[in-house]
mmCIF file of C-alpha atoms in Angstrom:
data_model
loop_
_atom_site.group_PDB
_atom_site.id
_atom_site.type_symbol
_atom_site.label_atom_id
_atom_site.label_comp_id
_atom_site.label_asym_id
_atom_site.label_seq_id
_atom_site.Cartn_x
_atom_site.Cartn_y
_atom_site.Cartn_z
ATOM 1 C CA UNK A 1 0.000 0.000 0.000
ATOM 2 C CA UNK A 2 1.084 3.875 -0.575
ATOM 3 C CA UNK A 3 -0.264 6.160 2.021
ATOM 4 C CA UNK A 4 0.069 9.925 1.671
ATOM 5 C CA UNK A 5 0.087 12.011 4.701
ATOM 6 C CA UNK A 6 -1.241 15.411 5.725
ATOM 7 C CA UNK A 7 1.334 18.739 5.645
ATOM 8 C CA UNK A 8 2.676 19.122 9.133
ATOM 9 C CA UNK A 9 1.278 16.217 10.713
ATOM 10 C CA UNK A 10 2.707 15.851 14.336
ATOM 11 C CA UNK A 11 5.112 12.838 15.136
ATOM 12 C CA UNK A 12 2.961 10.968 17.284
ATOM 13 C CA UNK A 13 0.001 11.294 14.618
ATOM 14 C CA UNK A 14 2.566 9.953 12.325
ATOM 15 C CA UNK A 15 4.010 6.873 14.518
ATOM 16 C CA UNK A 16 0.321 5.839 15.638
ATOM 17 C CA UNK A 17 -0.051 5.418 11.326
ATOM 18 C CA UNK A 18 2.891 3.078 11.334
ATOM 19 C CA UNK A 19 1.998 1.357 14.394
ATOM 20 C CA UNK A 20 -1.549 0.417 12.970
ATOM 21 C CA UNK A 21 0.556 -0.402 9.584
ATOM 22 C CA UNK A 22 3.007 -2.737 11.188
ATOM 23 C CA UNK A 23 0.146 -4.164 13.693
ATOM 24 C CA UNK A 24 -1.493 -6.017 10.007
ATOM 25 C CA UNK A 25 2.301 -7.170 9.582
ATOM 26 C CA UNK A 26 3.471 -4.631 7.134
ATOM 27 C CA UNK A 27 6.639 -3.761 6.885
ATOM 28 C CA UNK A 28 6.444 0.090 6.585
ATOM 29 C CA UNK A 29 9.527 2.987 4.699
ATOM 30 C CA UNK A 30 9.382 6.420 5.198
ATOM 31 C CA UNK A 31 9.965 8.346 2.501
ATOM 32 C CA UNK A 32 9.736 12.535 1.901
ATOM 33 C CA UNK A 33 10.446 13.843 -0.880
ATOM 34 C CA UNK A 34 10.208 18.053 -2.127
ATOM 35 C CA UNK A 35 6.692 17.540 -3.137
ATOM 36 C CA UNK A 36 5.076 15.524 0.284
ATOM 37 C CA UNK A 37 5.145 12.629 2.778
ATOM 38 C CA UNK A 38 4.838 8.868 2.247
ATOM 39 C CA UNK A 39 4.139 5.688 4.160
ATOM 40 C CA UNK A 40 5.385 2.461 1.610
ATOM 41 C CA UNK A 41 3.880 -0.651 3.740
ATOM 42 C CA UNK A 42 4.959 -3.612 1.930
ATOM 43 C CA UNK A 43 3.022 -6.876 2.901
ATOM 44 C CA UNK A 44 1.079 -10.082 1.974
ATOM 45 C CA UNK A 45 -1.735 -9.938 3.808
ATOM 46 C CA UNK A 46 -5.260 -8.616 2.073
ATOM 47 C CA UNK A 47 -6.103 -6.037 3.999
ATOM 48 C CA UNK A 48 -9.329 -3.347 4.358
ATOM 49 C CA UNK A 49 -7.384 0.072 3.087
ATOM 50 C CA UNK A 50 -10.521 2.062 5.189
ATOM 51 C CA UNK A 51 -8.366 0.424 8.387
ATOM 52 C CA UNK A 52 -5.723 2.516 7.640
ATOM 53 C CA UNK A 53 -7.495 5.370 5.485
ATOM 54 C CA UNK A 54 -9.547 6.771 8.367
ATOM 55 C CA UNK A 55 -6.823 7.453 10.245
ATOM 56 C CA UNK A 56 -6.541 10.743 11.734
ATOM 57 C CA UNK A 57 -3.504 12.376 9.178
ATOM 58 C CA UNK A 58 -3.929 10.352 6.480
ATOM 59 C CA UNK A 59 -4.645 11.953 3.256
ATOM 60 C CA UNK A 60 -4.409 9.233 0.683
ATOM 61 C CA UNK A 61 -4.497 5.753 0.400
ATOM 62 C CA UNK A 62 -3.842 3.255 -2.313
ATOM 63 C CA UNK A 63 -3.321 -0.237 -3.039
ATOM 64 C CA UNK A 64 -0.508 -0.799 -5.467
ATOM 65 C CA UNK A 65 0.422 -4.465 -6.144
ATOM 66 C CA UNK A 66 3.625 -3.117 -8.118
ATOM 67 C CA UNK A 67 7.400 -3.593 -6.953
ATOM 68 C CA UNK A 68 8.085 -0.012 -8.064
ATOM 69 C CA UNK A 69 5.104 1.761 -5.817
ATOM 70 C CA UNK A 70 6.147 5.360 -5.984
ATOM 71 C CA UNK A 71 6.476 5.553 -9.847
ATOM 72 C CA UNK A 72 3.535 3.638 -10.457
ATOM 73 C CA UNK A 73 0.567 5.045 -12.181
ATOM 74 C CA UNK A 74 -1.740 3.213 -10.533
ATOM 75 C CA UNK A 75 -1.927 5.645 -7.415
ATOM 76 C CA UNK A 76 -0.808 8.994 -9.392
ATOM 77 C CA UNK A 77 -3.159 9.335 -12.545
ATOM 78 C CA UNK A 78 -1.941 12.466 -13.211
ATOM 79 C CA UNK A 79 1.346 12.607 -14.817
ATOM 80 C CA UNK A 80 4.384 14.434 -13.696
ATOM 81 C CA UNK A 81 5.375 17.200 -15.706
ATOM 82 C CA UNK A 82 9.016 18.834 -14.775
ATOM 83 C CA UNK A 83 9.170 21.892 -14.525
ATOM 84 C CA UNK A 84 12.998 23.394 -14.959
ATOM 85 C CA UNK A 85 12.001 27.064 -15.105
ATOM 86 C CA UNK A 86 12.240 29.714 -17.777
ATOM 87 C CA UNK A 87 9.530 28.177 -19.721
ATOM 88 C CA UNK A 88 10.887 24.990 -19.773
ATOM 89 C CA UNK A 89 8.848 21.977 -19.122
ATOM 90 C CA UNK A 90 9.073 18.045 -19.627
ATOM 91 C CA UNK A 91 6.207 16.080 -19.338
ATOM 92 C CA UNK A 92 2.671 15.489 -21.042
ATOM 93 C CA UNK A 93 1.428 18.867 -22.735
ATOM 94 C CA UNK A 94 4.933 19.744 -23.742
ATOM 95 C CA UNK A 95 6.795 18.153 -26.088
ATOM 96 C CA UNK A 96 10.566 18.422 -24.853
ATOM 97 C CA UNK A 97 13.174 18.493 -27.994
ATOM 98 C CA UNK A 98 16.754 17.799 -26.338
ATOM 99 C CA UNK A 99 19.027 18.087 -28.893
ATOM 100 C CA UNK A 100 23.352 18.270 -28.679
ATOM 101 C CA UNK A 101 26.736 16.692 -29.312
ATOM 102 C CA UNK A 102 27.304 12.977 -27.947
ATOM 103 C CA UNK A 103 30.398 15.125 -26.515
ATOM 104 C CA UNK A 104 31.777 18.719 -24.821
ATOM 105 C CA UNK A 105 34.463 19.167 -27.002
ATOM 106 C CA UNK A 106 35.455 23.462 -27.438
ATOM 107 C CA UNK A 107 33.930 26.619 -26.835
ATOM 108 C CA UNK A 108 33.632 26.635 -30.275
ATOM 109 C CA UNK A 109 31.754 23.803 -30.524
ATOM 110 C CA UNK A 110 29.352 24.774 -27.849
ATOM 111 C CA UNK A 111 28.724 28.126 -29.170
ATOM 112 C CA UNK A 112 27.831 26.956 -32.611
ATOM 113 C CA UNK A 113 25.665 24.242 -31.475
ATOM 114 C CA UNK A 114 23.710 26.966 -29.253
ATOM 115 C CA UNK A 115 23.907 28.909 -32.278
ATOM 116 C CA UNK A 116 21.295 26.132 -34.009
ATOM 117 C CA UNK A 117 19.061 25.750 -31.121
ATOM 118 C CA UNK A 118 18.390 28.726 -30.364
ATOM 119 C CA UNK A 119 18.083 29.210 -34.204
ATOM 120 C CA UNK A 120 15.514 26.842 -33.949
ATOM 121 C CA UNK A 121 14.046 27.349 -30.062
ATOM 122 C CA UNK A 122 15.104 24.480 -28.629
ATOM 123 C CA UNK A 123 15.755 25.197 -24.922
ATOM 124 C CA UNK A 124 17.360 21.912 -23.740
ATOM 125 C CA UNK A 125 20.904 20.915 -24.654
ATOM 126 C CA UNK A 126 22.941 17.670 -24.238
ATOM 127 C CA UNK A 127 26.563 16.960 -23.776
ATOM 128 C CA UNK A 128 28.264 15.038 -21.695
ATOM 129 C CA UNK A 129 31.474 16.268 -20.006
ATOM 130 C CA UNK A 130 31.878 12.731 -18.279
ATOM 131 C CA UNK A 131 31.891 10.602 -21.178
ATOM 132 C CA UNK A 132 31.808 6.262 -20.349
ATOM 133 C CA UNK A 133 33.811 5.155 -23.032
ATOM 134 C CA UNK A 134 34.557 1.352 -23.826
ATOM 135 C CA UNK A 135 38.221 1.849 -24.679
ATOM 136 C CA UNK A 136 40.248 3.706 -22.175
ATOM 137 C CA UNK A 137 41.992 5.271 -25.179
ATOM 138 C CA UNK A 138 39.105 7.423 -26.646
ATOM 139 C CA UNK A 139 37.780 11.144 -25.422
ATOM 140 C CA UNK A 140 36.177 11.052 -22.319
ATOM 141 C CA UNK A 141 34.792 14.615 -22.089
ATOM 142 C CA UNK A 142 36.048 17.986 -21.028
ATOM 143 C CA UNK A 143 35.174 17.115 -16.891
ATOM 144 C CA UNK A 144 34.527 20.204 -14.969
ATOM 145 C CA UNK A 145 36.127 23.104 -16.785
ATOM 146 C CA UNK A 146 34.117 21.919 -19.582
ATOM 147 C CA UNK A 147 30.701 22.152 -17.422
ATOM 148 C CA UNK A 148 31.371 25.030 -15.714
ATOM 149 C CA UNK A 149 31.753 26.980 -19.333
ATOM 150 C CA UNK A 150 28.738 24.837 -21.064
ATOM 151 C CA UNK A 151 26.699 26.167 -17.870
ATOM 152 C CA UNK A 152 28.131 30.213 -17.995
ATOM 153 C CA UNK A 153 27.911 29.768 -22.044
ATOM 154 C CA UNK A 154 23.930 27.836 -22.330
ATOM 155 C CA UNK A 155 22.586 30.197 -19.560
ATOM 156 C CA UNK A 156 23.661 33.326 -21.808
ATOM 157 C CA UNK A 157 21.295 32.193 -24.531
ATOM 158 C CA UNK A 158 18.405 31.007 -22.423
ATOM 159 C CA UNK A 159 19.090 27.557 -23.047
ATOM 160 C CA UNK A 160 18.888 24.518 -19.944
ATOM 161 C CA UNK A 161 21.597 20.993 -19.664
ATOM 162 C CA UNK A 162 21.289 17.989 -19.752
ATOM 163 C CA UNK A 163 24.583 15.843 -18.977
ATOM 164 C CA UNK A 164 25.292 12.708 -17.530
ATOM 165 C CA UNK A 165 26.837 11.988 -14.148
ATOM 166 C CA UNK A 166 28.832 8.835 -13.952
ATOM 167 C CA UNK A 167 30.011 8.478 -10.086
ATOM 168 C CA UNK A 168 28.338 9.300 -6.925
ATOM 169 C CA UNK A 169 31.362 11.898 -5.798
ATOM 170 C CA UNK A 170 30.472 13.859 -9.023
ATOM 171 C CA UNK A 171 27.175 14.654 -7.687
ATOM 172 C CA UNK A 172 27.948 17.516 -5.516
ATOM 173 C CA UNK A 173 30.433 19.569 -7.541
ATOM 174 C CA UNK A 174 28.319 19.184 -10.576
ATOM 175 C CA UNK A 175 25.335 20.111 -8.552
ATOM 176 C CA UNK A 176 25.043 23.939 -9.496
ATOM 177 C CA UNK A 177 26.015 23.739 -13.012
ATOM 178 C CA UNK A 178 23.647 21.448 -14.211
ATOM 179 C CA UNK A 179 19.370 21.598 -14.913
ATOM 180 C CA UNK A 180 18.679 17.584 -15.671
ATOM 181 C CA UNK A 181 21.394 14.989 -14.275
ATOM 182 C CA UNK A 182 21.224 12.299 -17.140
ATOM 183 C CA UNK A 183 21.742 8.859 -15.973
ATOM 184 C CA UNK A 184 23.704 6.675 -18.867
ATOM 185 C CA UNK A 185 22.803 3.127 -19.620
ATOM 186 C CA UNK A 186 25.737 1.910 -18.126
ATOM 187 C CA UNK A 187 24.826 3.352 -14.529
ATOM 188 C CA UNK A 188 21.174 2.775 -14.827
ATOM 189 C CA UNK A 189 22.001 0.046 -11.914
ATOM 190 C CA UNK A 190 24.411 1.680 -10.199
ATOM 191 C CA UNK A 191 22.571 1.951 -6.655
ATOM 192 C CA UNK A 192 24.505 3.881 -5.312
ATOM 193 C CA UNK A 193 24.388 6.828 -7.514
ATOM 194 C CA UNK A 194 20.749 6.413 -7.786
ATOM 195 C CA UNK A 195 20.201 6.947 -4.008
ATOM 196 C CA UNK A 196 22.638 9.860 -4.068
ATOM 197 C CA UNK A 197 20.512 11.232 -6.804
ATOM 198 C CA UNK A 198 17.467 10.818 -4.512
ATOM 199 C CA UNK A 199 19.019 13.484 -2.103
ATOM 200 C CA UNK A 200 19.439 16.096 -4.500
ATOM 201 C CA UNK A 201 16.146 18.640 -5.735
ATOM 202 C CA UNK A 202 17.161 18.368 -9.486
ATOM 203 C CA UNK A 203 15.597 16.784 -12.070
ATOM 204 C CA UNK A 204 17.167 12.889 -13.428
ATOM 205 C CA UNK A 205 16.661 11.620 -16.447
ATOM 206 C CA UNK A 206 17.557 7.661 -16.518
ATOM 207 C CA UNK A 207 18.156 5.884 -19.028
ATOM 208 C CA UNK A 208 17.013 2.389 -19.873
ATOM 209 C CA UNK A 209 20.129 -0.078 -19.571
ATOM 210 C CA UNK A 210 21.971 -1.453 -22.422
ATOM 211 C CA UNK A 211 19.841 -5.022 -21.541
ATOM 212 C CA UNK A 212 17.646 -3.458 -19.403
ATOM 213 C CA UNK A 213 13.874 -4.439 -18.938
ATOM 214 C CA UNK A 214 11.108 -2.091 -18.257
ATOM 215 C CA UNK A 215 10.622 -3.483 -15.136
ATOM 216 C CA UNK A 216 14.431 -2.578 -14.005
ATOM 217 C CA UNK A 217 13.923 0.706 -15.340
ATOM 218 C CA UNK A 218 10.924 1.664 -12.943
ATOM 219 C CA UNK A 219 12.754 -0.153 -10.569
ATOM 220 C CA UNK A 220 15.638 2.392 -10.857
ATOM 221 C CA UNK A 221 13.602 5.059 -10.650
ATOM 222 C CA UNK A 222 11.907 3.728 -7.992
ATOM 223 C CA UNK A 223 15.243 4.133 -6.015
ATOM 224 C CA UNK A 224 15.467 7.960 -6.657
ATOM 225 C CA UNK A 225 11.809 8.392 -6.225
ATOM 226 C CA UNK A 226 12.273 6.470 -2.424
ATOM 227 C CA UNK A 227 15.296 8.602 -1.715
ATOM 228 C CA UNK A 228 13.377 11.906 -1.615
ATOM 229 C CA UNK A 229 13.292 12.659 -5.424
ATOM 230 C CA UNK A 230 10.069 13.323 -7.393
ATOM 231 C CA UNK A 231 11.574 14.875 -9.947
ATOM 232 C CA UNK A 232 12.221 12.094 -12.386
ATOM 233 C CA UNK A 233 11.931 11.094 -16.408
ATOM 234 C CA UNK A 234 12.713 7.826 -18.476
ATOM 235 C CA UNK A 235 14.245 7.675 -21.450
ATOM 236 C CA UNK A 236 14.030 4.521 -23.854
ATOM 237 C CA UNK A 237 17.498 4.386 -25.498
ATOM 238 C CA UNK A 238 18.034 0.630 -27.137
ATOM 239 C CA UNK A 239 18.747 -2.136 -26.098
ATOM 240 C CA UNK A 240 21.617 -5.236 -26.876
ATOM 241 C CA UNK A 241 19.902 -7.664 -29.015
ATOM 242 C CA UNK A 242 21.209 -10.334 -31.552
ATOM 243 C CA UNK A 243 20.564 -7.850 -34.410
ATOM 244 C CA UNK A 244 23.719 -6.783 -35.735
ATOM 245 C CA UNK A 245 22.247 -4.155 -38.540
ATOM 246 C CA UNK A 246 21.706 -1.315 -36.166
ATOM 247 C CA UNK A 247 24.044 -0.362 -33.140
ATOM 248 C CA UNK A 248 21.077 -1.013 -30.695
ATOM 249 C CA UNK A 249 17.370 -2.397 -30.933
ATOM 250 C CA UNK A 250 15.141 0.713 -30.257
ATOM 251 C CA UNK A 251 12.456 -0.706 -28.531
ATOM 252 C CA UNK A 252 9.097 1.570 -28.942
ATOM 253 C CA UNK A 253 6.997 -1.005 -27.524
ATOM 254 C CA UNK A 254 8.244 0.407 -24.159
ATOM 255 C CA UNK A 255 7.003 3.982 -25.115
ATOM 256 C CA UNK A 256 3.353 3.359 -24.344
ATOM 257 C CA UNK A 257 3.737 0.184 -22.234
ATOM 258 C CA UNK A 258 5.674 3.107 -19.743
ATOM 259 C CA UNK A 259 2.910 5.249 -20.388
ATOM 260 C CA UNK A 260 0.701 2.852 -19.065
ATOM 261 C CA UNK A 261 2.743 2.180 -16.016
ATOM 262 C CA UNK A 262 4.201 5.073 -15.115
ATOM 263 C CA UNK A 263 3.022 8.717 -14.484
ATOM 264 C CA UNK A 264 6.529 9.707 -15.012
ATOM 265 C CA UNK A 265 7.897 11.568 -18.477
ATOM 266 C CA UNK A 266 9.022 9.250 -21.054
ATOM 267 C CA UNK A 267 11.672 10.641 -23.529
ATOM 268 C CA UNK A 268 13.528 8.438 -26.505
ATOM 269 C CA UNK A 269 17.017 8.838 -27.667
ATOM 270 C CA UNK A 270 16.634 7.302 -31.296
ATOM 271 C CA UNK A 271 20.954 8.268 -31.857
ATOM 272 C CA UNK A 272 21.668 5.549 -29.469
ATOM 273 C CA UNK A 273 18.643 3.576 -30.016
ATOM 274 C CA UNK A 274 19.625 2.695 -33.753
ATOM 275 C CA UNK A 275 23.367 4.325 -33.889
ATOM 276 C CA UNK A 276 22.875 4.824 -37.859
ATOM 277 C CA UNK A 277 22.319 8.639 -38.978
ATOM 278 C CA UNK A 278 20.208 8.249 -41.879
ATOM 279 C CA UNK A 279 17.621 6.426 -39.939
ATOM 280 C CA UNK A 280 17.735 8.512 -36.842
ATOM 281 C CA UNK A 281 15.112 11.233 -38.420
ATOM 282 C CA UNK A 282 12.355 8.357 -38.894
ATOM 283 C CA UNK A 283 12.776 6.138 -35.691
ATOM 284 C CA UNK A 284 12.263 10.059 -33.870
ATOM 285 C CA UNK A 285 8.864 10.122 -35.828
ATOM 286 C CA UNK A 286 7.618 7.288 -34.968
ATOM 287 C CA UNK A 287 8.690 7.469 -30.711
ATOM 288 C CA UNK A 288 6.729 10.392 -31.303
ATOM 289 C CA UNK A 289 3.539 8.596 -32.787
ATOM 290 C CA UNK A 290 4.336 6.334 -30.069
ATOM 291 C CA UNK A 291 3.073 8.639 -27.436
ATOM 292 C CA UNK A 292 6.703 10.383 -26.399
ATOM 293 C CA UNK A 293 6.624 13.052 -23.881
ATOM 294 C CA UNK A 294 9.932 14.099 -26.020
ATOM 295 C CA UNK A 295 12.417 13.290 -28.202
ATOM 296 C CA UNK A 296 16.931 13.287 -27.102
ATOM 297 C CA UNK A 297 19.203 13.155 -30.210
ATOM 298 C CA UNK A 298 22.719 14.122 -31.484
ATOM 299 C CA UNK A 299 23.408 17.108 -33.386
ATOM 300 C CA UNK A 300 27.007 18.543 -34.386
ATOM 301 C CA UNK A 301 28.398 21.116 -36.983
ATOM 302 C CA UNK A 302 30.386 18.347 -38.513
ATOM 303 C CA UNK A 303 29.589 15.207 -37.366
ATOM 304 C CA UNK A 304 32.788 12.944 -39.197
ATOM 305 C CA UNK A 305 34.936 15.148 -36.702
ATOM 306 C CA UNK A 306 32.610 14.468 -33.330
ATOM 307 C CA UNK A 307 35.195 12.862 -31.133
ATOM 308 C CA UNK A 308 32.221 10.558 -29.998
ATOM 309 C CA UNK A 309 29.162 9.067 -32.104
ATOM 310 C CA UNK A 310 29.877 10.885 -35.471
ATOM 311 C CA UNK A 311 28.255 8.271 -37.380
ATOM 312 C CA UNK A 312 24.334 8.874 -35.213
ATOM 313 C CA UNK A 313 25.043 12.171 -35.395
ATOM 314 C CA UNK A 314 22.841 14.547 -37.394
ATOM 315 C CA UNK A 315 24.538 17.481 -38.974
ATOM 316 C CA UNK A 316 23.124 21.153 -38.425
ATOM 317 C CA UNK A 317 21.129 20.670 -41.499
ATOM 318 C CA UNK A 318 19.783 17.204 -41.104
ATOM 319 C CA UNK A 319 18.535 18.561 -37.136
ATOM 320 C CA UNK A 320 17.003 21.471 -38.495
ATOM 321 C CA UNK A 321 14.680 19.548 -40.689
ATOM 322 C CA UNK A 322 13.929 16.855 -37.666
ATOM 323 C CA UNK A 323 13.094 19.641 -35.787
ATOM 324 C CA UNK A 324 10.318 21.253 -37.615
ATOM 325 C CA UNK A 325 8.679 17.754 -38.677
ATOM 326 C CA UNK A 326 8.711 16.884 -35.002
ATOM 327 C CA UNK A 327 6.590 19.434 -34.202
ATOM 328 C CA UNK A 328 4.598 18.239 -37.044
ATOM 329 C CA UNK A 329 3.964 14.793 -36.110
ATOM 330 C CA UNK A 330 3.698 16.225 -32.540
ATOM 331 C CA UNK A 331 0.746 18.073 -33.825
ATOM 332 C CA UNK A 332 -0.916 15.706 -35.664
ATOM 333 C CA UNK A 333 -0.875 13.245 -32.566
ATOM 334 C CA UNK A 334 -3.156 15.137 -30.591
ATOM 335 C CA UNK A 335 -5.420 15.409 -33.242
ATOM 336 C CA UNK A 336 -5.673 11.813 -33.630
ATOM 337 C CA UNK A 337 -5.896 11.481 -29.677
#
């Protein structure tokens, strides 16, 4: 069960709850988050929720038979919709277009990248300064000088970050530069960093692992939700099949399947999701059709010079055009909804 409690309720209002929880042999987890006050009683037993809901300081009550309790839909019908500031939102009612280089490389690079966004009003930027790599040998990202100037340089335009943190001890000194902490594929298990994540009132994006289910995705953001969190969004990304065509499987199935299971945002990155440029513009399409909250791609001035992902990465041109049939599509979906 998921119980929400009133503002301010008094301690002993609050342990005579848990008392009555644990007393039908529920096992009962605190958790408070920026946005309210939770009760998660995990048990067996089939149980009357009106023992509970009548409660004095009890505001809500729900059954939810799923692992992932917080995240569920079945207790939150309304979906959450970030909200980063400035205008910028990510969630149902907004379609979010994230668009950058797989890499921080220059200031040059950043500024002409900004250059096309803002060309086009996109107000969310990737790049990762921290880049997981799977040879030691290859760029790994510009690390905090590179942040600090992607922050100073995408504030002076308007524009709002997305990057990826890789480590827990990154956390705090990336902290203030950064508007959405991305969490890769590779770390989309990495408890640790999750629960650190849950301590921090900044929006995460996580996502899906490189052989991830859907399950273990909710289930990792069930861990940032439970660590005080709320602000949260998925991202489908690809997954490791025994197709060898494409770099990844992009599995849209997920799209509404999370939908359904989830009120949190859900987001697809179709660069990673097929890794083959020419076919990034139409698997975008279709996540949106799919019922996307929002699309994350790769965009660069050149992309045979990217030092990461040149061959998923659309040039200038190639984004511009994705851009303006995205809104398109996005358009004709809620006519057909």
């Amino acid at each position: 069960m998921l119980i929400q409690l009133q503002p301010g309720l008094a301690p002993a209002a609050k342990a005579a709850i848990i008392s009555r929880i644990e007393g039908l042999k529920y096992k009962v987890t605190e958790v408070k988050t920026q946005r309210a006050h939770y009760l998660v009683g995990i048990g067996k037993a089939d149980i009357d929720l009106r023992a509970v809901g009548q409660l004095p300081g009890v505001q809500d009550i729900h059954r939810v038979s799923d692992e992932y309790k917080l995240v569920s839909r079945k207790w939150r019908v309304r979906p959450t919709v970030l909200d980063l500031g400035d205008g910028v939102r990510i969630g149902e009612g907004d379609f979010t277009i994230v668009a950058g280089p797989c890499s921080i490389e220059s200031e040059a690079q950043m500024n002409t990248v900004l250059d096309h966004l803002t060309e086009n009003n996109v107000r969310l930027m990737r790049g990762g300064v921290f880049k997981p790599r799977s040879s030691p040998y290859s760029f790994r990202g510009m690390g905090m000088e590179g942040l600090r100037l992607f922050h100073q340089l995408a504030r002076a335009r308007g524009v709002k970050i997305v990057t990826e943190v890789m480590q827990v001890s990154q956390v705090e000194e990336m902290h203030d530069y950064v508007d959405v902490f991305q969490v890769g594929a590779r770390n989309t298990q990495n408890f640790n960093l999750l629960d650190a994540l849950g301590g921090v009132d900044k929006p995460v994006l996580i996502k899906r692992g490189i052989s991830g289910t859907v399950e273990e995705l909710l289930s990792s953001a069930e861990y940032v939700f439970s660590g005080g969190n709320e602000k949260l969004a998925l991202c489908e990304r690809g997954i490791r099949t025994f197709e060898t065509a494409s770099r990844n499987t992009l599995d849209l199935n997920a799209v509404p399947i999370l939908k359904e299971k989830t009120h949190l945002p859900v987001l697809v990155d179709p660069s990673h999701g097929i890794g083959i440029r020419d076919y990034v513009p139409d698997m975008a399409l279709a996540a949106v059709l799919a019922g996307a909250d929002g699309i994350l791609y790769e965009t660069h001035e050149q992309p045979e010079k990217a030092a990461s992902d040149g061959a998923q990465t659309l040039n200038f041109e190639e984004s511009g055009r994705l851009i303006r049939n995205l809104r398109r599509v996005y358009e004709l979906r809620q006519t057909l909804e």
